[in-house]
Coordinates of C-alpha atoms (C1' of nucleotides) in Angstrom, one line a residue:
Chain A
M476 CA 0.0 0.0 0.0
N477 CA 1.6 3.3 -1.0
E478 CA 0.7 6.8 -0.3
E479 CA -0.6 7.4 -3.8
N480 CA -3.5 4.9 -3.8
K481 CA -4.5 5.1 -0.2
T482 CA -7.9 6.3 -1.2
K483 CA -8.9 2.7 -1.7
R484 CA -8.2 1.9 1.9
P485 CA -11.2 2.1 4.2
L486 CA -10.9 4.6 7.1
D487 CA -9.5 3.3 10.3
F488 CA -11.7 3.8 13.4
I489 CA -10.1 7.1 14.4
R490 CA -10.4 8.6 10.9
Q491 CA -14.0 7.4 10.9
I492 CA -14.8 9.2 14.2
I493 CA -13.2 12.3 12.8
A494 CA -15.1 12.1 9.5
D495 CA -18.3 11.7 11.5
D496 CA -17.5 14.7 13.8
L497 CA -16.9 16.8 10.7
S498 CA -20.0 15.7 8.9
S499 CA -22.2 16.0 11.9
G500 CA -21.1 19.5 12.5
K501 CA -19.6 18.8 15.9
H502 CA -16.4 20.4 14.5
D503 CA -15.8 22.6 11.5
T504 CA -12.2 21.7 11.5
I505 CA -10.0 19.5 13.6
V506 CA -6.8 20.0 15.5
T507 CA -4.5 17.2 16.5
R508 CA -1.2 17.2 18.3
F509 CA 1.9 15.1 18.7
P510 CA 3.1 15.4 22.4
P511 CA 6.5 13.8 22.9
E512 CA 8.4 14.1 26.2
P513 CA 11.9 15.4 25.5
N514 CA 13.6 12.6 27.4
G515 CA 14.9 10.5 24.6
F516 CA 15.0 10.1 20.9
L517 CA 12.0 9.2 18.8
H518 CA 11.6 5.7 17.5
I519 CA 9.6 3.8 14.9
G520 CA 6.7 3.6 17.4
H521 CA 6.6 7.4 17.6
A522 CA 6.6 7.5 13.8
K523 CA 3.3 5.7 13.8
S524 CA 1.8 8.3 16.1
I525 CA 3.4 11.2 14.1
C526 CA 2.0 9.8 10.8
L527 CA -1.4 9.4 12.4
N528 CA -1.6 12.8 14.0
F529 CA 0.0 14.8 11.2
G530 CA -1.5 12.6 8.6
V531 CA -5.0 13.0 9.8
A532 CA -4.5 16.8 10.0
R533 CA -3.1 17.0 6.5
E534 CA -5.9 14.9 5.1
N535 CA -8.4 17.3 6.6
N536 CA -6.6 20.5 5.7
A537 CA -6.0 21.0 9.4
C538 CA -3.2 21.6 11.8
C539 CA -1.2 19.3 14.0
H540 CA 0.6 20.8 16.9
L541 CA 4.0 19.7 18.1
R542 CA 4.0 20.0 21.9
F543 CA 6.7 19.0 24.2
D544 CA 5.4 17.5 27.3
D545 CA 8.2 18.8 29.5
T546 CA 6.8 18.5 33.1
N547 CA 9.6 16.3 34.5
P548 CA 12.7 18.4 34.3
G549 CA 15.0 15.8 35.8
K550 CA 14.8 13.7 32.8
E551 CA 14.4 16.2 30.0
S552 CA 16.7 18.4 28.0
S553 CA 16.8 20.7 25.1
E554 CA 19.2 18.4 23.3
Y555 CA 16.2 16.0 23.0
V556 CA 13.9 18.8 21.9
E557 CA 16.2 19.6 19.0
A558 CA 16.6 16.0 18.0
I559 CA 12.8 15.4 18.1
K560 CA 12.1 18.5 16.0
N561 CA 14.7 17.4 13.5
D562 CA 13.2 13.9 13.3
V563 CA 9.6 15.1 12.8
H564 CA 10.7 17.4 10.0
W565 CA 12.8 14.7 8.4
L566 CA 9.8 12.4 8.4
G567 CA 8.1 15.0 6.2
Y568 CA 5.8 16.9 8.6
D569 CA 5.5 20.5 9.6
W570 CA 3.9 22.0 12.6
G571 CA 4.2 25.5 11.1
E572 CA 3.6 28.1 13.9
H573 CA 2.3 25.5 16.2
L574 CA 5.3 24.6 18.3
Y575 CA 4.4 24.5 22.0
Y576 CA 5.7 23.4 25.3
A577 CA 3.7 22.2 28.3
S578 CA 6.0 24.5 30.2
D579 CA 4.5 27.5 28.3
Y580 CA 1.4 26.8 30.3
F581 CA 2.9 26.5 33.8
D582 CA 1.3 29.8 34.9
K583 CA -2.1 28.9 33.6
L584 CA -1.8 25.4 35.0
H585 CA -0.9 26.8 38.4
D586 CA -4.0 29.1 38.2
F587 CA -6.2 26.1 37.3
A588 CA -4.8 24.3 40.3
V589 CA -5.7 27.2 42.6
E590 CA -9.2 27.2 41.1
L591 CA -9.6 23.6 41.9
I592 CA -8.5 24.2 45.5
K593 CA -11.0 27.0 45.7
M594 CA -13.7 24.7 44.5
G595 CA -12.8 22.3 47.2
K596 CA -11.6 19.8 44.6
A597 CA -8.0 19.7 45.4
Y598 CA -5.9 19.6 48.6
V599 CA -2.4 19.6 49.8
C600 CA -1.5 16.2 51.3
H601 CA 1.4 15.6 53.7
L602 CA 1.3 11.8 53.3
S603 CA 4.7 10.5 52.3
S604 CA 4.8 8.6 49.0
E605 CA 5.0 5.3 50.9
Q606 CA 2.0 6.3 53.0
M607 CA 0.2 7.4 50.0
R608 CA 0.7 4.0 48.4
E609 CA -0.8 2.4 51.5
Y610 CA -3.8 4.7 51.6
R611 CA -4.4 4.1 47.9
G612 CA -5.4 0.5 48.4
T613 CA -4.9 -2.2 45.9
L614 CA -6.5 -3.5 42.8
T615 CA -9.0 -5.4 44.9
E616 CA -9.2 -3.3 48.0
T617 CA -10.5 0.3 48.1
G618 CA -8.4 3.1 49.4
K619 CA -9.0 5.2 52.4
D620 CA -9.1 9.0 52.7
S621 CA -6.0 10.9 53.5
P622 CA -6.1 12.6 57.0
Y623 CA -5.3 15.8 55.1
R624 CA -8.2 15.5 52.8
N625 CA -10.6 17.9 54.5
R626 CA -8.3 20.8 55.1
S627 CA -9.9 24.1 54.6
V628 CA -9.7 25.9 51.3
E629 CA -7.7 28.7 53.0
E630 CA -5.2 26.3 54.5
N631 CA -4.8 24.5 51.1
L632 CA -4.3 27.8 49.4
E633 CA -1.7 28.8 51.9
L634 CA 0.1 25.5 51.7
F635 CA 0.1 25.4 47.9
S636 CA 1.6 28.9 47.8
Q637 CA 4.3 27.7 50.2
M638 CA 5.0 24.8 47.9
K639 CA 5.3 27.2 45.0
A640 CA 7.5 29.5 47.0
G641 CA 9.9 26.8 47.7
E642 CA 9.3 26.9 51.4
L643 CA 8.6 23.2 51.6
E644 CA 10.9 20.2 51.1
E645 CA 10.7 17.9 48.1
G646 CA 8.5 15.0 48.9
S647 CA 7.1 16.6 52.0
C648 CA 3.7 17.1 50.4
A649 CA 1.9 17.2 47.1
L650 CA -1.3 18.7 45.7
R651 CA -3.9 16.1 45.1
A652 CA -7.3 16.1 43.4
K653 CA -10.2 15.2 45.6
I654 CA -12.1 12.6 43.7
D655 CA -12.9 9.2 45.1
M656 CA -10.7 6.9 47.2
N657 CA -13.2 4.1 46.6
S658 CA -13.0 4.3 42.8
P659 CA -12.4 1.0 41.1
N660 CA -10.1 3.0 38.8
I661 CA -7.0 3.6 40.9
L662 CA -6.1 6.7 38.9
L663 CA -9.2 8.4 40.4
R664 CA -8.2 7.7 44.0
D665 CA -7.1 11.3 44.6
P666 CA -4.3 11.5 42.1
V667 CA -1.3 13.8 42.6
L668 CA -1.6 17.0 40.5
Y669 CA 1.6 18.8 41.6
R670 CA 4.8 17.7 43.2
I671 CA 7.7 19.7 44.6
M672 CA 10.8 19.3 42.5
K673 CA 13.7 21.7 43.1
T674 CA 15.1 20.9 39.8
H675 CA 16.4 23.2 37.0
H676 CA 14.1 23.1 34.0
H677 CA 15.6 23.3 30.5
R678 CA 13.2 26.1 29.6
T679 CA 11.9 27.7 32.7
G680 CA 15.1 27.5 34.6
D681 CA 14.6 27.9 38.3
T682 CA 11.4 29.8 38.1
W683 CA 9.4 26.8 39.4
C684 CA 10.0 24.3 42.1
I685 CA 6.6 22.7 41.7
Y686 CA 5.8 20.8 38.5
P687 CA 2.4 19.5 37.3
M688 CA 1.8 15.9 36.7
Y689 CA 1.0 14.4 33.3
D690 CA -2.7 13.8 34.0
F691 CA -3.2 17.4 35.0
T692 CA -1.1 18.9 32.3
H693 CA -2.1 17.0 29.3
C694 CA -5.8 17.5 29.2
L695 CA -5.5 21.2 30.0
S696 CA -2.7 21.7 27.4
D697 CA -5.0 20.1 24.8
M698 CA -7.8 22.3 25.9
L699 CA -5.7 25.5 25.8
E700 CA -4.6 24.7 22.3
G701 CA -8.1 23.8 21.1
I702 CA -7.2 20.2 20.2
T703 CA -10.3 18.4 19.0
H704 CA -9.0 14.8 19.0
S705 CA -6.3 13.8 21.4
L706 CA -4.9 10.5 20.1
C707 CA -2.8 8.4 22.4
T708 CA -1.9 4.8 23.0
L709 CA -3.9 2.1 24.8
E710 CA -2.2 2.3 28.1
F711 CA -3.8 5.7 28.7
E712 CA -7.3 4.3 28.5
N713 CA -7.4 4.3 32.3
N714 CA -6.4 7.9 32.3
R715 CA -9.3 9.0 30.2
P716 CA -11.8 9.4 33.1
L717 CA -9.2 11.6 34.8
Y718 CA -8.6 13.6 31.7
D719 CA -12.4 14.1 31.5
W720 CA -12.7 14.8 35.2
V721 CA -10.2 17.7 35.1
L722 CA -11.9 19.4 32.1
D723 CA -15.4 18.8 33.4
T724 CA -14.7 20.0 36.9
L725 CA -13.0 23.2 35.7
A726 CA -15.8 23.6 33.2
T727 CA -13.4 24.5 30.4
P728 CA -14.7 26.1 27.2
C729 CA -13.7 23.1 25.1
H730 CA -13.2 19.5 25.8
P731 CA -11.0 17.5 23.5
R732 CA -11.8 13.9 23.0
Q733 CA -9.1 11.4 23.9
I734 CA -9.0 8.3 21.7
E735 CA -6.6 5.5 22.2
F736 CA -5.1 3.2 19.7
A737 CA -2.7 0.3 19.8
R738 CA 1.0 1.1 19.9
L739 CA 3.4 -0.3 17.3
N740 CA 5.4 -3.4 18.3
I741 CA 8.0 -4.9 16.0
N742 CA 9.6 -8.3 16.7
F743 CA 13.3 -8.8 17.1
T744 CA 13.7 -5.4 18.6
V745 CA 12.6 -3.2 21.5
T746 CA 10.6 0.0 21.2
S747 CA 10.8 1.6 24.6
K748 CA 12.6 4.8 25.2
R749 CA 13.8 3.5 28.6
K750 CA 15.3 0.4 27.0
L751 CA 16.8 2.2 24.1
L752 CA 18.4 4.6 26.6
Q753 CA 19.9 1.7 28.4
L754 CA 21.4 0.3 25.2
V755 CA 22.9 3.7 24.5
N756 CA 24.2 4.4 28.0
E757 CA 25.7 1.0 28.5
G758 CA 27.5 1.1 25.1
H759 CA 25.7 -1.8 23.5
V760 CA 25.2 0.4 20.5
S761 CA 27.2 3.4 19.3
G762 CA 24.5 5.9 20.1
W763 CA 20.8 6.9 19.6
D764 CA 21.6 6.9 15.9
D765 CA 23.2 3.5 15.7
P766 CA 22.0 2.1 12.4
R767 CA 20.7 -1.0 14.2
M768 CA 18.4 1.0 16.4
L769 CA 14.8 1.6 15.2
T770 CA 15.1 5.2 16.3
I771 CA 14.2 7.7 13.6
S772 CA 17.8 8.9 13.7
G773 CA 19.1 5.3 13.5
L774 CA 16.8 4.5 10.6
R775 CA 17.9 7.7 8.9
R776 CA 21.6 6.9 9.3
R777 CA 20.9 3.3 8.2
G778 CA 19.5 4.8 4.9
Y779 CA 15.8 4.4 5.3
T780 CA 13.8 7.1 3.5
P781 CA 11.1 9.1 5.1
K782 CA 8.7 7.9 2.5
S783 CA 9.4 4.3 3.3
I784 CA 8.7 4.9 7.0
R785 CA 5.5 6.7 6.1
S786 CA 4.2 3.9 3.9
F787 CA 5.2 1.4 6.5
C788 CA 3.2 3.2 9.2
E789 CA 0.3 3.5 6.8
G790 CA 0.5 -0.2 6.1
V791 CA 0.3 -1.4 9.7
G792 CA -3.0 0.4 10.2
I793 CA -4.6 1.8 13.3
G794 CA -6.6 -0.4 15.6
K795 CA -7.2 -1.3 19.3
K796 CA -5.8 -4.7 19.1
E797 CA -2.2 -5.0 20.3
S798 CA -0.2 -6.4 17.5
W799 CA 3.3 -7.4 16.5
I800 CA 4.5 -6.4 13.1
D801 CA 7.1 -8.6 11.5
M802 CA 10.5 -6.9 11.0
G803 CA 10.3 -8.1 7.4
V804 CA 7.4 -5.7 6.8
L805 CA 9.6 -2.7 7.7
E806 CA 12.4 -4.1 5.5
N807 CA 10.0 -4.5 2.7
S808 CA 8.9 -0.9 2.9
I809 CA 12.4 0.3 2.2
R810 CA 13.0 -2.3 -0.6
D811 CA 9.8 -1.2 -2.3
D812 CA 10.9 2.5 -2.3
L813 CA 14.5 2.0 -3.3
N814 CA 13.7 -0.6 -5.9
V815 CA 12.3 2.2 -8.0
T816 CA 14.5 5.1 -7.0
A817 CA 18.0 3.7 -6.4
P818 CA 20.5 3.6 -9.2
R819 CA 22.3 0.3 -9.7
V820 CA 26.0 0.0 -9.3
F821 CA 28.5 -2.8 -8.7
G822 CA 29.9 -3.4 -5.3
I823 CA 31.8 -6.4 -4.1
L824 CA 31.7 -7.3 -0.4
D825 CA 34.2 -10.1 -0.4
P826 CA 36.4 -9.8 -3.5
I827 CA 38.4 -12.6 -5.2
K828 CA 40.7 -12.0 -8.1
V829 CA 39.8 -13.2 -11.6
I830 CA 42.4 -13.3 -14.4
I831 CA 41.0 -13.4 -18.0
T832 CA 43.9 -15.2 -19.4
N833 CA 43.1 -14.6 -23.0
Y834 CA 42.5 -10.9 -22.6
P835 CA 45.4 -8.7 -23.6
E836 CA 47.6 -7.3 -20.9
N837 CA 47.8 -3.6 -20.3
E838 CA 44.6 -3.0 -22.1
S839 CA 41.2 -2.0 -21.0
E840 CA 37.9 -0.8 -22.4
M841 CA 34.8 0.9 -21.3
L842 CA 31.5 -0.9 -21.3
E843 CA 28.0 0.6 -21.0
A844 CA 25.8 -0.4 -18.0
Q845 CA 22.3 0.6 -17.3
N846 CA 21.7 2.6 -14.2
H847 CA 18.2 1.1 -13.8
P848 CA 17.0 -1.8 -15.8
Q849 CA 13.3 -0.8 -15.6
N850 CA 13.9 2.9 -16.1
A851 CA 15.8 4.0 -19.1
D852 CA 15.4 7.6 -18.0
M853 CA 18.0 7.0 -15.3
G854 CA 20.6 6.6 -18.1
T855 CA 23.7 4.6 -18.4
R856 CA 27.3 4.7 -17.2
L857 CA 30.6 3.4 -18.5
V858 CA 32.5 0.9 -16.4
P859 CA 36.1 -0.2 -17.1
F860 CA 36.9 -3.8 -18.1
S861 CA 40.4 -5.3 -18.2
R862 CA 42.3 -8.6 -17.8
E863 CA 42.3 -8.5 -14.0
L864 CA 38.9 -8.3 -12.3
F865 CA 37.3 -8.9 -8.9
I866 CA 34.2 -10.9 -8.4
E867 CA 32.3 -11.9 -5.3
R868 CA 34.0 -14.8 -3.5
S869 CA 30.6 -16.5 -3.1
D870 CA 30.2 -16.5 -6.8
Y871 CA 32.6 -19.4 -7.0
M872 CA 32.0 -22.8 -5.6
E873 CA 34.3 -25.8 -5.8
N874 CA 31.9 -28.7 -5.9
A875 CA 28.9 -26.8 -7.2
P876 CA 25.5 -28.4 -7.5
K877 CA 23.9 -28.2 -10.9
K878 CA 21.6 -25.4 -9.8
F879 CA 24.5 -23.2 -8.9
F880 CA 24.5 -20.8 -11.9
R881 CA 27.9 -19.2 -11.1
F882 CA 31.5 -20.1 -11.4
T883 CA 32.9 -23.5 -10.8
E884 CA 35.6 -25.1 -13.0
G885 CA 34.3 -25.6 -16.5
R886 CA 31.2 -23.4 -16.1
E887 CA 30.4 -20.4 -18.3
V888 CA 28.9 -17.3 -16.7
R889 CA 28.0 -13.9 -17.9
L890 CA 29.8 -10.9 -16.4
R891 CA 26.9 -8.4 -16.5
Y892 CA 27.1 -5.9 -19.3
A893 CA 30.5 -7.4 -20.3
Y894 CA 31.4 -10.8 -21.6
L895 CA 30.6 -14.5 -21.3
V896 CA 33.5 -16.0 -19.3
T897 CA 34.4 -19.6 -18.6
C898 CA 36.2 -20.5 -15.4
N899 CA 39.1 -22.9 -16.1
K900 CA 41.0 -23.1 -12.9
A901 CA 40.9 -22.1 -9.3
I902 CA 44.3 -21.2 -7.8
K903 CA 44.7 -22.1 -4.1
N904 CA 47.2 -21.0 -1.6
S905 CA 49.1 -23.3 0.8
E906 CA 46.1 -23.4 3.1
G907 CA 43.9 -24.7 0.3
E908 CA 42.0 -21.4 0.1
V909 CA 41.0 -20.2 -3.3
V910 CA 42.9 -17.0 -4.1
E911 CA 42.5 -16.5 -7.8
L912 CA 40.3 -17.7 -10.7
H913 CA 41.8 -18.2 -14.1
C914 CA 39.2 -17.7 -16.8
T915 CA 38.8 -17.2 -20.5
Y916 CA 36.4 -14.9 -22.2
D917 CA 34.5 -15.0 -25.5
P918 CA 35.5 -11.8 -27.4
E919 CA 32.4 -12.2 -29.5
S920 CA 30.1 -11.8 -26.6
R921 CA 30.9 -8.1 -25.9
G922 CA 28.0 -6.6 -23.9
G923 CA 27.0 -10.0 -22.6
N924 CA 25.2 -11.6 -25.5
A925 CA 26.5 -14.7 -27.3
P926 CA 26.5 -14.3 -31.1
D927 CA 25.3 -17.9 -31.4
G928 CA 22.5 -17.3 -29.1
R929 CA 23.5 -19.8 -26.5
K930 CA 21.8 -19.5 -23.2
V931 CA 23.9 -18.6 -20.2
K932 CA 21.8 -18.8 -17.0
G933 CA 24.1 -17.1 -14.5
T934 CA 25.0 -13.4 -14.5
I935 CA 27.3 -12.0 -11.9
H936 CA 28.7 -8.6 -11.1
W937 CA 32.4 -7.7 -11.4
L938 CA 34.9 -4.9 -11.2
S939 CA 38.1 -4.1 -13.0
A940 CA 40.8 -4.6 -10.4
A941 CA 42.9 -1.5 -11.3
E942 CA 40.0 1.0 -11.2
A943 CA 38.0 -0.5 -8.3
V944 CA 37.9 1.6 -5.2
T945 CA 38.4 0.1 -1.7
A946 CA 35.7 0.7 0.8
E947 CA 34.5 -0.3 4.2
I948 CA 31.0 -1.8 4.3
R949 CA 28.9 -2.3 7.4
L950 CA 26.4 -5.1 7.3
Y951 CA 23.6 -4.9 9.9
D952 CA 21.3 -7.6 11.2
R953 CA 18.5 -7.5 13.7
L954 CA 19.7 -6.2 17.1
F955 CA 18.1 -9.1 19.0
S956 CA 18.3 -12.8 18.2
V957 CA 14.9 -13.7 19.6
E958 CA 11.5 -12.6 18.4
Y959 CA 10.3 -11.1 21.7
P960 CA 13.3 -9.8 23.6
D961 CA 11.4 -8.5 26.6
A962 CA 8.9 -11.4 26.9
D963 CA 11.1 -13.4 29.3
K964 CA 10.2 -12.6 32.9
E965 CA 13.4 -14.3 34.2
K966 CA 15.9 -12.8 31.8
N967 CA 16.8 -9.3 30.9
F968 CA 16.2 -8.2 27.3
K969 CA 19.9 -7.4 26.9
D970 CA 20.6 -11.1 27.3
F971 CA 19.2 -11.5 23.9
L972 CA 21.3 -9.1 22.0
N973 CA 22.4 -10.5 18.7
P974 CA 26.3 -10.7 18.8
E975 CA 26.3 -10.6 15.0
S976 CA 24.1 -7.6 14.5
L977 CA 27.1 -5.6 13.2
Q978 CA 29.6 -6.9 10.7
V979 CA 32.3 -4.6 9.5
L980 CA 33.9 -5.6 6.1
S981 CA 37.1 -3.9 5.1
G982 CA 38.7 -4.3 1.7
C983 CA 35.4 -4.2 -0.2
K984 CA 35.5 -3.0 -3.7
V985 CA 33.2 -0.6 -5.4
E986 CA 32.9 1.3 -8.7
P987 CA 35.0 4.4 -9.0
S988 CA 31.9 6.4 -9.7
L989 CA 31.0 6.0 -6.0
L990 CA 33.8 8.3 -5.1
N991 CA 31.4 11.1 -6.0
A992 CA 28.5 9.7 -3.9
N993 CA 26.6 12.2 -1.7
P994 CA 25.5 11.5 1.8
D995 CA 21.9 11.3 0.7
D996 CA 22.4 9.0 -2.2
R997 CA 21.2 5.5 -2.0
Y998 CA 22.4 2.7 -4.3
Q999 CA 21.5 -0.8 -5.2
F1000 CA 24.7 -2.8 -5.3
E1001 CA 23.4 -5.3 -7.8
R1002 CA 22.6 -8.8 -6.4
Q1003 CA 23.6 -7.6 -2.9
G1004 CA 21.2 -5.0 -1.5
Y1005 CA 20.8 -1.3 -1.0
F1006 CA 23.6 0.9 0.4
C1007 CA 24.4 4.4 1.4
L1008 CA 27.3 6.3 2.8
D1009 CA 27.5 6.4 6.6
S1010 CA 26.8 10.0 7.5
K1011 CA 29.1 9.9 10.4
D1012 CA 32.1 7.8 9.6
N1013 CA 32.5 8.3 5.9
N1014 CA 35.3 10.8 5.1
S1015 CA 37.8 11.7 2.4
E1016 CA 40.2 9.1 3.8
K1017 CA 37.8 6.2 3.9
L1018 CA 34.7 5.3 2.0
V1019 CA 32.2 3.8 4.5
F1020 CA 28.9 2.3 3.3
N1021 CA 26.0 1.0 5.3
R1022 CA 23.9 -1.8 4.0
I1023 CA 20.4 -0.5 4.3
V1024 CA 18.8 -3.8 3.5
T1025 CA 19.6 -6.9 1.5
L1026 CA 17.8 -7.9 -1.7
R1027 CA 15.5 -10.8 -1.4
D1028 CA 17.6 -13.9 -1.9
S1029 CA 15.8 -16.9 -3.2
W1030 CA 19.1 -18.7 -3.8
A1031 CA 20.1 -18.4 -0.1
K1032 CA 16.7 -19.9 0.7
L1033 CA 17.2 -22.7 -1.8
A1034 CA 20.7 -23.4 -0.7
G1035 CA 19.7 -23.2 3.0
K1036 CA 17.4 -26.1 2.4
G1037 CA 20.3 -28.2 1.4
Chain B
rU1392 C1' -10.2 -11.5 43.3
rG1393 C1' -11.8 -4.5 41.4
rG1394 C1' -11.8 -1.6 37.0
rG1395 C1' -10.6 -0.6 31.9
rG1396 C1' -9.6 -2.8 27.0
rG1397 C1' -9.0 -6.7 23.3
rA1398 C1' -9.6 -11.6 20.5
rU1399 C1' -10.7 -12.8 12.1
rG1400 C1' -5.1 -17.5 8.3
rG1401 C1' 1.9 -17.7 10.5
rU1402 C1' 1.6 -11.9 10.9
rC1403 C1' -1.1 -7.3 10.2
rU1404 C1' -5.6 -5.2 8.3
rA1405 C1' -10.9 -5.2 6.1
rA1406 C1' -15.9 -6.8 5.8
rC1407 C1' -20.6 -1.7 9.8
rG1408 C1' -27.1 -8.3 9.7
rG1409 C1' -26.3 -10.5 3.2
rC1410 C1' -20.5 -14.5 -1.3
rA1411 C1' -15.1 -13.8 5.0
rA1412 C1' -11.4 -9.6 1.3
rG1413 C1' -6.4 -7.5 0.8
rA1414 C1' -1.2 -7.1 2.2
rC1415 C1' 3.2 -9.6 4.1
rA1416 C1' 5.1 -14.4 5.1
rG1417 C1' 5.0 -19.6 3.1
rC1418 C1' 4.6 -23.1 -1.1
rG1419 C1' 4.5 -24.0 -6.6
rG1420 C1' 5.3 -21.9 -11.4
rA1421 C1' 6.5 -18.1 -15.4
rC1422 C1' 9.9 -14.4 -16.9
rU1423 C1' 14.8 -12.6 -16.4
rC1424 C1' 21.9 -9.9 -18.7
rU1425 C1' 20.4 -8.7 -10.8
rG1426 C1' 18.7 -16.2 -8.1
rA1427 C1' 16.4 -8.8 -7.8
rC1428 C1' 12.0 -6.7 -9.9
rU1429 C1' 7.4 -8.3 -12.2
rC1430 C1' 3.5 -11.8 -13.2
rC1431 C1' 0.4 -16.3 -12.3
rG1432 C1' -1.4 -20.1 -9.1
rC1433 C1' -2.0 -22.5 -4.2
rU1434 C1' -2.3 -23.5 1.2
rU1435 C1' -4.0 -21.3 5.7
rA1436 C1' -8.8 -17.6 9.7
rU1437 C1' -14.0 -15.5 12.4
rC1438 C1' -11.6 -17.9 20.7
rG1439 C1' -15.5 -21.8 22.9
rG1440 C1' -20.8 -22.8 24.0
rG1441 C1' -25.7 -21.2 23.7
rG1442 C1' -29.5 -17.8 21.6
rU1443 C1' -32.2 -14.0 18.1
rU1444 C1' -32.7 -14.2 12.6
rC1445 C1' -34.6 -16.5 6.2
rG1446 C1' -29.5 -15.2 7.1
rA1447 C1' -24.4 -13.6 12.5
rA1448 C1' -17.4 -12.2 12.3
rU1449 C1' -21.2 -8.5 13.1
rC1450 C1' -26.8 -8.4 17.7
rC1451 C1' -27.9 -10.9 22.9
rC1452 C1' -26.3 -14.3 26.9
rU1453 C1' -22.3 -17.1 28.8
rG1454 C1' -17.5 -19.0 29.3
rU1455 C1' -12.1 -18.9 28.1
rC1456 C1' -7.6 -16.5 27.1
rC1457 C1' -4.5 -12.0 26.5
rC1458 C1' -3.1 -6.8 27.6
rC1459 C1' -3.3 -2.2 30.9
rC1460 C1' -3.9 0.2 36.0
rA1461 C1' -1.7 0.0 42.8
rG1462 C1' 5.1 6.5 40.2
rC1463 C1' 5.2 12.6 43.8
rC1464 C1' 7.0 8.9 35.3
rA1465 C1' 4.7 10.0 30.7

RNA sequence: UGGGGGAUGGUCUAACGGCAAGACAGCGGACUCUGACUCCGCUUAUCGGGGUUCGAAUCCCUGUCCCCCAGCCA
C-alpha cells in the first residue's frame, strides 16, 4: 500500500470518528497534536503516532501541533527537543507556527490548580509517597481517605503557595485532586496533581519548584490549544476518566476527545525509550543513531527514506488490538521504495581476483551499463573492463551443484554488461584457500550476448581490479536474536542481544563512480542490496557504506534447504 | 479476586445483519543480462458454548484467554 493509492483503503476507526465529527457539524475543522516528552529520541513507534496525527491533520486540511510534554525536568533536555524537531521534519511533517511546550502553560496550569483548590476539589496532602501508596489501596481493596483530605480551602491555598514559593521540602507534600478513594479506577483515587521538585528546567530555569503531573497537564494543554482529537496509546485508557474529570470539573470552554489506539510493536527489537536509553548508556550500541536502532535517527543513518517509513506506518494500520509487526514488513517498505529510486552499481563485499587469461595485458575498455534496468530515464554509465577483475567470493564454488549458476571449474557465466566467461582453474594458496580464478572470455560476446544465441543462466557482477575503489562496508542484522526480547520474565532483554548484528567488512571493492557519492544518495549494489554512505564515519580518507537492507535472496533460501 | 480494553489464516488489516477480502510471510510456477524486480497459481482464519434471525465475524447471553492500571513517570 503506498501513499498514492490510499484512497482505496477504508478509514480506520479514528479517521472514521473524525469524519463523523466533521459531517455531523460537531467540529468545523479539527486540530491534533503530537506530544513527545523530550527525554529521549523518537523511535519507529513514535513514527506511527506522528504519521497518524500529522497525517489526519493533512488529510483534513487542518493543523497538527508539536507540543513538548516537559513536566519532569530531571529527565528532559533541550538536546532531545532539537533531535525530536529534526526527526519530525525529516519524516516530512511540519507544525508551522504550532510549536508548543507544556512549560508554556505553567502559569495557567498553576491558576487552574488554585481554582480547583477554591472549588474544594484539590488539597495539599502531607502523606509520604509510601503512606500514599498504603492509603491508595490495591486492585481489589478500596483506598482510604488521607487525613489531610478535609483541610480548609484557606489552608490549602496557603500550603500550595508555600509549595510554590519553595518553602517546603521535596517529597514533604503534594497537591492532590479530591475525587474518590473508593473508585475501582485507581487513577481516580485522589491522584497527585503537583509535586515539589527543586530541579532546573531546560526552559523555565529555576522559576518553578513545583511541577504539574501528566494527567493534570495533558488535558489542559490540549484544551488550551483547542485540540479536538487527542490521540494516544492504549495504556492511557485508564487515564481518560481523569482527563475528562479535570476538564469537566473546571468547566473549560472546550473538551477534546481522547481516543486510544494500539502502539506499534515490532519483533526482534525493543521500542521503549527506557530500554533504548539503556542500550545507549551501556554502550551496547554506538548511540541513539546507531543504524541498528529503530530510532528515527538510526533509521535515517541506516539509509531508510522518510517515504518508506510513512508507507510502513500506513500499512500497519490503526486499531485497538495490540499487535506485533514482522520486522520483514519494515524491510520490505524500504525495498519497495529503493527498488524504483535507487541507481544500480556494482559493489563487491568479499572480493576474489579473476584473471582473464586470453584478454590482452595492459589493455582496458569501457562498457556501458544501465543505471536502472526498468527505467531508461536513469541513463547509463561506463564501467572499465580489463584482464584483472574482482568478483564476489561467493560466486565461485568448488563442488557446485547443478543449480549453482555461477563459477565452478568448467562453467560459463555472464559478467553483467561485459562478456561470457568460462572458469578454467581455481588457484589455491598453501592453506587450500582459493585466491584466484583463471578464466577465458568469449571476445564475440561483448556486452553480454552470445553471437550464437546460446543461453547462459548465470549473471554476476564484477569490477576491474585496477580501477576498483576500496571501501568499508557495514552489514547490519537485527539487534536481537529472539522474536520477543522482553517477553522473558526471568531474563533481561539485553541477554538476547544478537552478537552478530554488526559486521564490518574492510577491503570491499566498489565502482570508482562511487567516489562522488553524496550522503543522501542510496544505491543498489546489484545482487547484494541497498547501500548508502555512513553519514558519520565516511570521510575523504575512507569510504564507508552502510547496508540498508539486502535484496530478497531466493538462492540463499534454496541453498539453505540443502 | 476490582476496574478498563482486546480476541478474524503464521503476521497485520478489512468486511458496519447479506458470497469472510487485501497485504506480508510460506509453497509452486512463469519471466529474467540482478537467483532482484514483475507476473500467475495455491495452502491457511471469524476464541469456545448457547441464543435472536430467512441469514451472524457483526446483535444478545455465557465461558475462556491476552493486555493495561496500585510512580510525587509520561
